Short mmCIF file of C-alpha atoms in Angstrom, two decimals:
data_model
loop_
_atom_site.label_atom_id
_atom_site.label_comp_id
_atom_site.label_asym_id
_atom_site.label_seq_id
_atom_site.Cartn_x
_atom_site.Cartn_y
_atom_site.Cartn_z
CA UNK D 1 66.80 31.33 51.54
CA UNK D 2 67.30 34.80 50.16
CA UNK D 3 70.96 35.14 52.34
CA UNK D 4 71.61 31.41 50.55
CA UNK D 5 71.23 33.01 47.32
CA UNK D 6 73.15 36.01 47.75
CA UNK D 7 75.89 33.97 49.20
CA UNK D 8 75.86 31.46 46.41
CA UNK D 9 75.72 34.26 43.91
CA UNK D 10 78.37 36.02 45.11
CA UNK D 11 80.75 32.50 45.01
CA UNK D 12 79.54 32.18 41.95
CA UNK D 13 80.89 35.39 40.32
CA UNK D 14 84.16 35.19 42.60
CA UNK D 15 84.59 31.40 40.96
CA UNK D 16 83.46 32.71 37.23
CA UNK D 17 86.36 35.54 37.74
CA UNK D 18 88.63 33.25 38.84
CA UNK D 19 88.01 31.11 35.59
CA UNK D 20 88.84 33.73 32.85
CA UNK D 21 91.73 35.08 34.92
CA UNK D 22 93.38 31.43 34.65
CA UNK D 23 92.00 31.34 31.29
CA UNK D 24 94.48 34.32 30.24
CA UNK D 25 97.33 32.42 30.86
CA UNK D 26 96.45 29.41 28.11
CA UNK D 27 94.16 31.48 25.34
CA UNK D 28 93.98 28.34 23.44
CA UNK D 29 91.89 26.62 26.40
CA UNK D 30 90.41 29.60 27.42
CA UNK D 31 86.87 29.29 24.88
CA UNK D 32 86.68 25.74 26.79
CA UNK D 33 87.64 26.42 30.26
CA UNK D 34 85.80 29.74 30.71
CA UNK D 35 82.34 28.78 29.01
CA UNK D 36 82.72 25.26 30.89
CA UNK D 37 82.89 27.04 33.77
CA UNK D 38 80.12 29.72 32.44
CA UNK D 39 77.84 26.74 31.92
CA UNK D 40 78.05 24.84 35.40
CA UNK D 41 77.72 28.04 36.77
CA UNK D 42 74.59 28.37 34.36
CA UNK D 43 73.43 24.91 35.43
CA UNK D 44 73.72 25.45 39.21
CA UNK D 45 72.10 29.10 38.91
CA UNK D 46 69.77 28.50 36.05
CA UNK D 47 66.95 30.55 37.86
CA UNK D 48 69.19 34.04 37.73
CA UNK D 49 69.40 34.07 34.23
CA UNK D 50 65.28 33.08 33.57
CA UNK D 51 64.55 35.74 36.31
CA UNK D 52 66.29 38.61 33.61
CA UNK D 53 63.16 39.97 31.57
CA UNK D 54 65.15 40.53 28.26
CA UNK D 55 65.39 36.40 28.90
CA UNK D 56 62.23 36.02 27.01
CA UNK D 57 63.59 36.47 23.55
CA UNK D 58 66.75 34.61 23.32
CA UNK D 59 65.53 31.45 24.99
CA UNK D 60 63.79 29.85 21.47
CA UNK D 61 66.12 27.28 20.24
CA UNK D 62 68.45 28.52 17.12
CA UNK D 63 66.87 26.07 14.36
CA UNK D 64 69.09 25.39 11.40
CA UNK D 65 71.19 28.49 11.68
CA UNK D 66 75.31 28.02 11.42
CA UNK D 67 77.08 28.85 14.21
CA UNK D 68 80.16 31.20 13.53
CA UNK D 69 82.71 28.29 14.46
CA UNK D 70 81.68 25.70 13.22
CA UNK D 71 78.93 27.03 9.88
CA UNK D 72 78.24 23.36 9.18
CA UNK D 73 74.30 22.29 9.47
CA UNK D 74 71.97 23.13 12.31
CA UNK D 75 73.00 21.56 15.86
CA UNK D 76 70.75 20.16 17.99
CA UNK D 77 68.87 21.99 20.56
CA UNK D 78 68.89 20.97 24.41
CA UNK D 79 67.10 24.08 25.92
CA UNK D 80 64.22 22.79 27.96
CA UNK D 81 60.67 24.90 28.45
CA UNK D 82 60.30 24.63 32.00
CA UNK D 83 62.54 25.38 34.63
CA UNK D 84 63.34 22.20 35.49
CA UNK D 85 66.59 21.44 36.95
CA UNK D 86 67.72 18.38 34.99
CA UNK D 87 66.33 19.06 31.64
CA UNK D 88 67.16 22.44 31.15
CA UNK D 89 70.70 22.58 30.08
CA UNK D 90 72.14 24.98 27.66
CA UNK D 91 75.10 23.83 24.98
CA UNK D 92 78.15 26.14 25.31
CA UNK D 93 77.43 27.16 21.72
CA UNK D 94 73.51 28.05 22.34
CA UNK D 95 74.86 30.53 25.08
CA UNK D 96 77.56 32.19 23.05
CA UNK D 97 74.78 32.56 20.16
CA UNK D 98 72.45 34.40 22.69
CA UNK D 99 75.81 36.54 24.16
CA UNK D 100 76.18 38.05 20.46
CA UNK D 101 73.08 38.62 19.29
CA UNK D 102 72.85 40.55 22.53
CA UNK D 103 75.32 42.20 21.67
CA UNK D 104 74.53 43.56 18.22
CA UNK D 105 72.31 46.26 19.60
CA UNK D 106 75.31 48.13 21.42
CA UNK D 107 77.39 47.67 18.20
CA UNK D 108 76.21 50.90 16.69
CA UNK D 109 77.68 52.68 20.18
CA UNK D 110 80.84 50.65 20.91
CA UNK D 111 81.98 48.83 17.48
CA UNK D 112 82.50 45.37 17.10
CA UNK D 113 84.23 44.97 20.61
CA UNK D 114 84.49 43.45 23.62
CA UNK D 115 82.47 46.43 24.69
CA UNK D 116 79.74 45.52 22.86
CA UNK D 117 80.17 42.19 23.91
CA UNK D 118 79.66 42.70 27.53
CA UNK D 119 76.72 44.91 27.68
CA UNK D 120 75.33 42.33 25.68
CA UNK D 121 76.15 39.75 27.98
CA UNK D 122 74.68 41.96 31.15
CA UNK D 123 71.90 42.38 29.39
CA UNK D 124 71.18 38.50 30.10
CA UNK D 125 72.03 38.71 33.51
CA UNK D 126 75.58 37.05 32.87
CA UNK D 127 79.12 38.95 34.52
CA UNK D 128 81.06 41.20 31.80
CA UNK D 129 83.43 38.78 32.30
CA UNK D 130 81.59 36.96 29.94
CA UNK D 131 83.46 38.69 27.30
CA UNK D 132 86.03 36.75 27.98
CA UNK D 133 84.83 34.22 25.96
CA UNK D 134 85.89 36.03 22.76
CA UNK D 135 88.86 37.27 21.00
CA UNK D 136 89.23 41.02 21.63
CA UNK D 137 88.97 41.95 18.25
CA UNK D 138 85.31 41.03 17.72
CA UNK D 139 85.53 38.57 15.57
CA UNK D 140 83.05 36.20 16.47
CA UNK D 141 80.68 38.76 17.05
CA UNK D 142 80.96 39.58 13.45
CA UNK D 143 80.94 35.95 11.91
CA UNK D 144 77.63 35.64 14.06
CA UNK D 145 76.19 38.75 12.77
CA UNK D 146 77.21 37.78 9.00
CA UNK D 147 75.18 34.42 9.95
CA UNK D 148 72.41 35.67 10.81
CA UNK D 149 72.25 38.31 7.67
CA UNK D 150 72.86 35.20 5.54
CA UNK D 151 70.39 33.12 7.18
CA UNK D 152 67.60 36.02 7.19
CA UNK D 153 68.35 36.25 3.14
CA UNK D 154 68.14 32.61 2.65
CA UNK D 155 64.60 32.97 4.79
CA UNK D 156 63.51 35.75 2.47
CA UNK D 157 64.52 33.82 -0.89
CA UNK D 158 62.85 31.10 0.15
CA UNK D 159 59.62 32.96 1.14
CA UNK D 160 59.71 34.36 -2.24
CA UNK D 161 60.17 31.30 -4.13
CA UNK D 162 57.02 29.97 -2.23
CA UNK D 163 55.12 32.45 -3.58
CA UNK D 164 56.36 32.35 -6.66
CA UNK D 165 55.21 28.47 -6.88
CA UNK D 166 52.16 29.36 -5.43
CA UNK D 167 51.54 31.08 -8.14
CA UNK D 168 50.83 33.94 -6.15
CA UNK D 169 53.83 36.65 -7.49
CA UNK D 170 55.77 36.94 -10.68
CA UNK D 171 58.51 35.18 -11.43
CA UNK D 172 61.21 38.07 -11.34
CA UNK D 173 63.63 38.10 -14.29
CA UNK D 174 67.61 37.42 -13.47
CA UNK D 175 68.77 40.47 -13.24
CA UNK D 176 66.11 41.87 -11.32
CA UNK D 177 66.32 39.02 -9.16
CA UNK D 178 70.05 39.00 -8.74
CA UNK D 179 69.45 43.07 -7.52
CA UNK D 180 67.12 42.39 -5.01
CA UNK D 181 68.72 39.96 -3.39
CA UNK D 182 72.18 42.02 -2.95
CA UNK D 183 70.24 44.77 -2.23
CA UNK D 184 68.19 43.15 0.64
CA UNK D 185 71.10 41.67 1.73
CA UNK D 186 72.61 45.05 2.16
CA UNK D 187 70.24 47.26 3.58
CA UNK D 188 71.23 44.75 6.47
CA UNK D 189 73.87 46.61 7.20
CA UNK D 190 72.66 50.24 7.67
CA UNK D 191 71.84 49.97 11.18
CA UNK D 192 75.11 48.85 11.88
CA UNK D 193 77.04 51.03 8.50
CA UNK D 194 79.42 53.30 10.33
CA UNK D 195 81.06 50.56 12.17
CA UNK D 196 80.88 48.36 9.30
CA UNK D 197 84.74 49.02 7.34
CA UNK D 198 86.06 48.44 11.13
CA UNK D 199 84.13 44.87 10.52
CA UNK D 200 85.64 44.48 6.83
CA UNK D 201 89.07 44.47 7.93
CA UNK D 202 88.32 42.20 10.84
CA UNK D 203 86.88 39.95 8.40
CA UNK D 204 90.03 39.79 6.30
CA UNK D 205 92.60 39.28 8.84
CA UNK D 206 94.16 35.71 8.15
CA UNK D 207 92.71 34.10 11.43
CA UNK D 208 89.15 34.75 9.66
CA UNK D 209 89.86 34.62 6.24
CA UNK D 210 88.59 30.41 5.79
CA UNK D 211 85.08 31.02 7.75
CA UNK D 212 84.50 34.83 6.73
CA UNK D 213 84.59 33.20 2.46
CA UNK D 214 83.06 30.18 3.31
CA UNK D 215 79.99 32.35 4.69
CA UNK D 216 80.36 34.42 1.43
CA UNK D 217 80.24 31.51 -0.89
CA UNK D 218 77.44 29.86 0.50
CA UNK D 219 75.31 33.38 0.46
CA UNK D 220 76.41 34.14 -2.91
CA UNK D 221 75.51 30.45 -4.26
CA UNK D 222 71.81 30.51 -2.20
CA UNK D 223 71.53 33.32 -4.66
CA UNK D 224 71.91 31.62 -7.49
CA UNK D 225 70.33 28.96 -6.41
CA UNK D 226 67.06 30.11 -5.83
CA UNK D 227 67.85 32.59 -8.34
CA UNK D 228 66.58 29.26 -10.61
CA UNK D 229 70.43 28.32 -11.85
CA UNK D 230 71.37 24.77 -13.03
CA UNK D 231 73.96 24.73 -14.32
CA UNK D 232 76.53 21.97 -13.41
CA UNK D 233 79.52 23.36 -16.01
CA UNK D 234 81.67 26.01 -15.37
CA UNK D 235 79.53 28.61 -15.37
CA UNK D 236 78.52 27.54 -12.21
CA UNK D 237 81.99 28.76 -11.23
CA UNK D 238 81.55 31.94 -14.07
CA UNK D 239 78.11 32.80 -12.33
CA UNK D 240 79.37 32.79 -8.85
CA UNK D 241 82.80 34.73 -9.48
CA UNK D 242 80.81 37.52 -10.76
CA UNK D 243 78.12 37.81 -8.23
CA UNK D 244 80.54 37.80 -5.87
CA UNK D 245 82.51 40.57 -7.62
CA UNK D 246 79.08 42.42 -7.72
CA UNK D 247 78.37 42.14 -4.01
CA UNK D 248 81.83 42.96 -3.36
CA UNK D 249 82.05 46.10 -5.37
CA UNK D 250 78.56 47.58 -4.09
CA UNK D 251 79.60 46.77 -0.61
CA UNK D 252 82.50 49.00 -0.38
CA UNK D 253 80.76 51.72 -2.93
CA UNK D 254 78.15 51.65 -0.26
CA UNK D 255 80.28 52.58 3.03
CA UNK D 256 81.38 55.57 1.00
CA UNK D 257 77.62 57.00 -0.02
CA UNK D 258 75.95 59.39 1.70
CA UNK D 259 73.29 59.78 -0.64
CA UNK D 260 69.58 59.75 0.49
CA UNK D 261 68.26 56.28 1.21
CA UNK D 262 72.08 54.74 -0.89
CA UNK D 263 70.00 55.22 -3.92
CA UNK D 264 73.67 55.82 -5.37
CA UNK D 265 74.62 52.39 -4.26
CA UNK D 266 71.80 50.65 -5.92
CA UNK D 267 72.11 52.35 -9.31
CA UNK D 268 75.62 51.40 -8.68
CA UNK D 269 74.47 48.11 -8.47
CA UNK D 270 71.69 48.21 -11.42
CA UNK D 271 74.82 48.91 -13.19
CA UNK D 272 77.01 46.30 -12.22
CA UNK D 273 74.43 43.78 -12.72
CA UNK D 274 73.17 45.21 -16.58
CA UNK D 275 77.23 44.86 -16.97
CA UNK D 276 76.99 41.42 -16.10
CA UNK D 277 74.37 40.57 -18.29
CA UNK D 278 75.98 41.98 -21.20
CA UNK D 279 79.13 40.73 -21.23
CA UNK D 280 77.20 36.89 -21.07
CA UNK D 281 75.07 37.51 -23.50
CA UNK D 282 78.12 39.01 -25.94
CA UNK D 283 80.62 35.95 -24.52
CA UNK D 284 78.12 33.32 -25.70
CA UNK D 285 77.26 34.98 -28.71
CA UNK D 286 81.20 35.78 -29.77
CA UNK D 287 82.88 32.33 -28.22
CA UNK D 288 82.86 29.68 -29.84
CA UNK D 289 85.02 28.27 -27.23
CA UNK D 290 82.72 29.08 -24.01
CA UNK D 291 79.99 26.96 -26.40
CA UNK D 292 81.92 24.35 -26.37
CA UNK D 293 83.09 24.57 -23.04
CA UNK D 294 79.17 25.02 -21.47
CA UNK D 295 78.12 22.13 -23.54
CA UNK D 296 77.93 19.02 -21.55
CA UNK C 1 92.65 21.81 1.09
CA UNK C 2 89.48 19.98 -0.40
CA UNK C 3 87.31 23.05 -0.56
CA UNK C 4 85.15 20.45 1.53
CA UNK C 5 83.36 22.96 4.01
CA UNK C 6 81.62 24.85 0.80
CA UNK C 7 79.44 21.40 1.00
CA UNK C 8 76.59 20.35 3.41
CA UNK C 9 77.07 16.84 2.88
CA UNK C 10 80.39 15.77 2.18
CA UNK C 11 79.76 12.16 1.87
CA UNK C 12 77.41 13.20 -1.63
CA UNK C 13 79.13 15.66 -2.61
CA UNK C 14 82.64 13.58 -3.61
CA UNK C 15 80.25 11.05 -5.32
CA UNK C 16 78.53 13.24 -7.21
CA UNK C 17 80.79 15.35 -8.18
CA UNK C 18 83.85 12.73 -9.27
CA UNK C 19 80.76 10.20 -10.73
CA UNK C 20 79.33 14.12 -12.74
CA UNK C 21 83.18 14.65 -13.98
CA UNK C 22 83.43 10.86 -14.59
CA UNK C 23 80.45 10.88 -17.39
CA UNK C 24 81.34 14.03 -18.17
CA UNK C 25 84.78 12.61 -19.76
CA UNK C 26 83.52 9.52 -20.50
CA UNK C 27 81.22 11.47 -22.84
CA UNK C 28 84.12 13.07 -24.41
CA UNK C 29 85.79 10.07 -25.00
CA UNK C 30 83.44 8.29 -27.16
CA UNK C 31 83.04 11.57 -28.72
CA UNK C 32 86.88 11.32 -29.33
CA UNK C 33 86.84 7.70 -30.70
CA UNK C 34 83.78 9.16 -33.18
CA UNK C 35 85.46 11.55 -34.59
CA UNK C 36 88.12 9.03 -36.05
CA UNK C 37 86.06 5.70 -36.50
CA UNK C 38 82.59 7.06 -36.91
CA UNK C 39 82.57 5.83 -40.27
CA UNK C 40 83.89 2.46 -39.40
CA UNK C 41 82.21 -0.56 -39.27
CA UNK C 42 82.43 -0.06 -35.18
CA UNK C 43 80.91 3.28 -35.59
CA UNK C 44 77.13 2.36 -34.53
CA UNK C 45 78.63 0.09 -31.65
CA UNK C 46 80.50 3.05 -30.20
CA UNK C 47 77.82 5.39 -31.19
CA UNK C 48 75.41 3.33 -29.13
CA UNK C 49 77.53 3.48 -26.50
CA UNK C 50 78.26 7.16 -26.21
CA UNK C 51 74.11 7.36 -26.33
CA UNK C 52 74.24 5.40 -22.77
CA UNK C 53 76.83 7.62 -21.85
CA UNK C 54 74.81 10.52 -22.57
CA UNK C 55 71.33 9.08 -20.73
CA UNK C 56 74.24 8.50 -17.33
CA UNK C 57 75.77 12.25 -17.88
CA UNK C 58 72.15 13.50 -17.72
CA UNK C 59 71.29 11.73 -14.64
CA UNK C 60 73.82 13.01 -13.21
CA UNK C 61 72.97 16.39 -13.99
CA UNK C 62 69.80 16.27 -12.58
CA UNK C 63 71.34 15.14 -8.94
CA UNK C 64 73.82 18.01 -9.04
CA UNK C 65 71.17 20.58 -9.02
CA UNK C 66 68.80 18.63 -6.42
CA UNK C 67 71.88 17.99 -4.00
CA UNK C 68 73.39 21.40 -4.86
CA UNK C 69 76.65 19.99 -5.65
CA UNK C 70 79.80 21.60 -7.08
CA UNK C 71 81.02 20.44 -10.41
CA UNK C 72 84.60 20.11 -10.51
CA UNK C 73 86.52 23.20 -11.46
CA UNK C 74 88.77 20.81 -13.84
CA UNK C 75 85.38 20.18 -16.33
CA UNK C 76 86.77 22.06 -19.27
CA UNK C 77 90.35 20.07 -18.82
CA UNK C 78 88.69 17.03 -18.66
CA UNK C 79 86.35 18.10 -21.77
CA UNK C 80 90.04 18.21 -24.08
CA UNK C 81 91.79 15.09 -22.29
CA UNK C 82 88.69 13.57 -22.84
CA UNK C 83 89.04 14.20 -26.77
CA UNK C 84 92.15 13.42 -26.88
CA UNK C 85 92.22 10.15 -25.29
CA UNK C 86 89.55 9.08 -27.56
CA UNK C 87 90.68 9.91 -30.75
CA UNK C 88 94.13 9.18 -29.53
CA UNK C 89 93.26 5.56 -28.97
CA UNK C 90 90.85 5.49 -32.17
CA UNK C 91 93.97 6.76 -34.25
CA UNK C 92 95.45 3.20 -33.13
CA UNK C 93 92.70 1.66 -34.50
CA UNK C 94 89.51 -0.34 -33.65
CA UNK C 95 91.18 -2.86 -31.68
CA UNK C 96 92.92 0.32 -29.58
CA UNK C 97 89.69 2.21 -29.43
CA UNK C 98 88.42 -0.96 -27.98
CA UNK C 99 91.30 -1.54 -25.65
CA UNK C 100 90.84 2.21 -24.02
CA UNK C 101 86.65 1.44 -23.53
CA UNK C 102 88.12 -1.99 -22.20
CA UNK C 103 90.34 0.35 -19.47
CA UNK C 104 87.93 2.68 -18.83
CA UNK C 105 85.12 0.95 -18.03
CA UNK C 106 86.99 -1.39 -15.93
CA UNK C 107 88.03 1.57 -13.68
CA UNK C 108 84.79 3.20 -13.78
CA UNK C 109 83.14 -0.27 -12.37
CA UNK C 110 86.07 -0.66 -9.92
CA UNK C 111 85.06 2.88 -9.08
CA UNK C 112 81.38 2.60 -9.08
CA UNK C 113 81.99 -0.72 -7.04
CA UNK C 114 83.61 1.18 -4.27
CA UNK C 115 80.97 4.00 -4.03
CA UNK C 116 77.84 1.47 -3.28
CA UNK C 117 79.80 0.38 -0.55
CA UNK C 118 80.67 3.37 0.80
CA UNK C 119 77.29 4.44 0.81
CA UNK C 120 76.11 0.99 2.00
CA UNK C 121 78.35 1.48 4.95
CA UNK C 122 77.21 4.98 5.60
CA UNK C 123 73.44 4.27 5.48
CA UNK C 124 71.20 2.00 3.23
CA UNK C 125 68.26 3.22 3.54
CA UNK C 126 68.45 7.26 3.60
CA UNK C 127 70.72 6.85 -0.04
CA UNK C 128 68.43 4.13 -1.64
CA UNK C 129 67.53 5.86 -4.52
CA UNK C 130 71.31 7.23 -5.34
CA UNK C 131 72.19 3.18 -5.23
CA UNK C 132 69.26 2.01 -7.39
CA UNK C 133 71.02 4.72 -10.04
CA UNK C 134 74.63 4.02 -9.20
CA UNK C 135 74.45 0.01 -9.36
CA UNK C 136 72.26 0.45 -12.46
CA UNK C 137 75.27 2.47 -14.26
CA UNK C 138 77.74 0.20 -12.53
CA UNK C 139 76.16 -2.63 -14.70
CA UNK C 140 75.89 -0.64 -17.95
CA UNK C 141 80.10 -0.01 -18.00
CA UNK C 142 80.33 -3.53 -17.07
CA UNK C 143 78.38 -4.38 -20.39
CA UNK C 144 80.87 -1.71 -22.33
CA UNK C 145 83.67 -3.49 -21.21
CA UNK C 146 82.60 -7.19 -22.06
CA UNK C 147 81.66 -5.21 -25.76
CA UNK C 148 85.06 -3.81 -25.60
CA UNK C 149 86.43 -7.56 -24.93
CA UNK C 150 83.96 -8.85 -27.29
CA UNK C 151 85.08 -6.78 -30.10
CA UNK C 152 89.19 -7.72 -29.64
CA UNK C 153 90.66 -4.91 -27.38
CA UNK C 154 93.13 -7.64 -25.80
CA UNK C 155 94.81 -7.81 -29.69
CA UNK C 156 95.27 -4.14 -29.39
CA UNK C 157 99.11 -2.73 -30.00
CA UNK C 158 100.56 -2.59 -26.59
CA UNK C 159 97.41 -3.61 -25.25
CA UNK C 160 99.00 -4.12 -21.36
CA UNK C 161 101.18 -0.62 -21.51
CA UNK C 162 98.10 1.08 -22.75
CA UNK C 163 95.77 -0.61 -20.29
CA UNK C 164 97.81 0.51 -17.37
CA UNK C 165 98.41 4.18 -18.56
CA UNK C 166 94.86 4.96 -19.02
CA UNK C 167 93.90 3.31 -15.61
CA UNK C 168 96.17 5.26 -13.51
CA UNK C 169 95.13 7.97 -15.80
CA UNK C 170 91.48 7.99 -14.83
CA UNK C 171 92.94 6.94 -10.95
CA UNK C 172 94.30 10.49 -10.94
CA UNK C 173 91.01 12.40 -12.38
CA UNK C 174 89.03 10.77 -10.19
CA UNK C 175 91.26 11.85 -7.22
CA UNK C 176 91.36 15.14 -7.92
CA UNK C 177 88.35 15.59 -9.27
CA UNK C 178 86.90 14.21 -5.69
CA UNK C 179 88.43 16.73 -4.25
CA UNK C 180 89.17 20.01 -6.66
#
């Protein structure tokens, strides 16, 4: 039984090698053809992976998070409980969301890398060459980690606004509100902060440039959202342009502190965010024309 | 290039946001034809109108903020084209100020027409209350544009050339503002 196992094992790996090294020859087919062949593998050996301890934690469903490729809606979830053969079957997305976030606790030591990417995928009992599955550059181990920071803020805003209907906490005012929320937002990235500008210019190269803003717009417009705004004018435009300008700013102000606990970055962004204020109140006081124009 | 994936669902997100833009000018408009005839003996007519206008434009507002919809970016171009098509046509007189409702409505209904069954064909029952509001609206242009009959927009000057300009006129803002 045991000498079965070893032997299977050990075809398995040889056949999973096989399947990236083919895969470098047509990198367009490669996402496809290796994790295809990651997740019969994964089918026919579903009891290595479940034996792994760290297994635990990454086998709860992802429930309405957005998947770097695709950061459309939640997707449906086909892990089973058990270890039943037939029902438990893993979508190729569900594993490459467990590969990254495995891989976000050796970011601090190898970057955003393929590095990082394999120890996290040995950490779930899969080959390195599960690294394969991603560009080189990190990328999509970036996107995923940008997810996630959005979806924990969204979690946290929404938590608030609970108990803020519940009667149970003030109701902050804007500005206050609008601070908090960049600044909780970016204390997300201290763990990770000195391999952080290698991430910024990841996230601008062209290949990344249509998911890495649409996963900025939507966090800057949850902000503003629960931040209690209705407008449906062109401030909603107004509103969002500077928020994001405000994130942006304190973003890069804060890979270059080195002050004690960033408190330069957030009076940075106390700053920015008074600034903003200002200049509304004074353009709706002073412009006729922005009356008009916010008047439905 | 439609800015669509800022949107979680597409589908409500065009109607909204061309059916917001759409009140939004149509607002405008009767503010337009106001301005010139207000103190005609059409005034009240069109100022009656405009008030239906209004009650639409602020149902509509409400839905953008529960959906979380995007206005359109080209609000403050349609706010002056707006204007300017209704004083324009009120500047031809009440018959033209007639014959641009007449046009407008028309292609609003044609529009309105096409969006229940889109959302018929998509799903009945989940959009049932976006319907009820649309076909309700639907009926109230409808009503405009028998009043704009009524009151003789087919005697306006040029009545077919201007007809035809303002429909693919409100064709093209409701294109882009669909999409943009």
């Amino acid at each position: 039984m045991a000498a079965a196992g070893g032997l299977r094992s050990a075809g398995w790996r040889l056949w999973r090698g096989r399947a990236v090294v083919r895969c470098h020859q047509y990198p367009p087919l490669r996402a496809l053809q290796a994790s295809a062949a990651l997740r019969r593998a994964s089918d026919e050996h579903r009891k290595e992976p479940l034996a792994s301890s760290s297994q635990q934690h990454f086998d709860s469903p992802p429930d309405g998070h957005q998947p770097e490729q695709k950061p459309q809606g939640p997707h449906p979830s086909y892990t089973g409980q058990g270890g039943q053969e037939s029902e438990d079957y893993e979508s190729e997305e569900q594993l490459q969301h467990r590969i990254l976030t495995a891989a976000l606790e050796f970011v601090p030591e190898h970057g955003w890398t393929a590095e990082a990417i394999a120890e996290g995928a040995k950490t779930l009992g899969l080959s390195v060459a599960a690294a394969g599955l991603f560009h080189s550059d990190g990328s999509e181990l970036i996107l995923h980690f940008v997810s996630e920071c959005n979806t924990k803020l969204s979690e946290l805003l929404r938590k608030e606004q609970k108990l803020v209907q519940l009667g149970e906490a003030e109701k902050k005012p804007i500005d206050e509100f609008l601070r908090d929320a960049v600044e909780a937002r970016l204390r997300m990235l201290i763990p990770y902060i000195e391999k952080w500008p290698q991430a910024l210019s990841v996230l601008l190269l062209p290949r990344n440039i249509p998911s890495s803003l649409n996963l900025l717009t939507s966090m800057i417009d949850d902000i503003w959202h629960y931040a209690g705004d209705q407008s449906t004018d062109f401030n909603w435009y107004t509103r969002r342009a500077v928020l994001t300008g405000i994130y942006n700013t304190t973003e890069l102000v804060m890979m270059q502190d080195s002050s004690p606990g960033f408190e330069d970055t957030w009076r940075f962004l106390e700053n920015r965010v008074a600034d903003a204020m200002t200049m509304s109140n004074t353009a709706s006081r002073y412009n006729p024309l922005e009356k008009l124009l916010s008047r439905a | 290039w439609t800015l669509d994936n800022w949107s979680q669902n597409p589908v409500i997100d065009r109607i909204l946001r061309v059916d917001h833009a759409g009140e939004f000018g149509a607002n405008r408009i009767y503010a337009g034809q106001m301005a010139v005839l207000g103190r005609s003996s059409v005034g009240p007519l069109i100022q009656q109108m405009w008030n239906q206008e209004k009650d639409h434009l602020k149902k509509f507002n409400e839905l953008m903020v529960a959906y979380r919809v995007r206005p359109t970016v080209l609000l403050p171009f349609w706010n002056v084209a707006g204007f300017v098509l209704g004083a324009g046509s009120a500047l031809l007189g009440k018959k033209g100020a007639m014959a641009c409702t007449v046009a407008v409505e028309e292609s609003i209904s044609e529009h309105y027409n096409n969006q229940i069954r889109t959302l018929i064909e998509e799903d009945p029952e989940k959009y049932k209350e976006l319907l009820q509001v649309i076909k309700q609206f639907r009926d109230d242009e409808q009503e405009h544009h028998d009043i704009g009959l009524e009151h003789d927009a087919e005697a306006a000057p040029a009545y077919s050339v201007l007809k035809t300009a303002i429909q693919l006129g409100c064709k093209v803002a409701i294109f882009l503002s669909e999409r943009i």
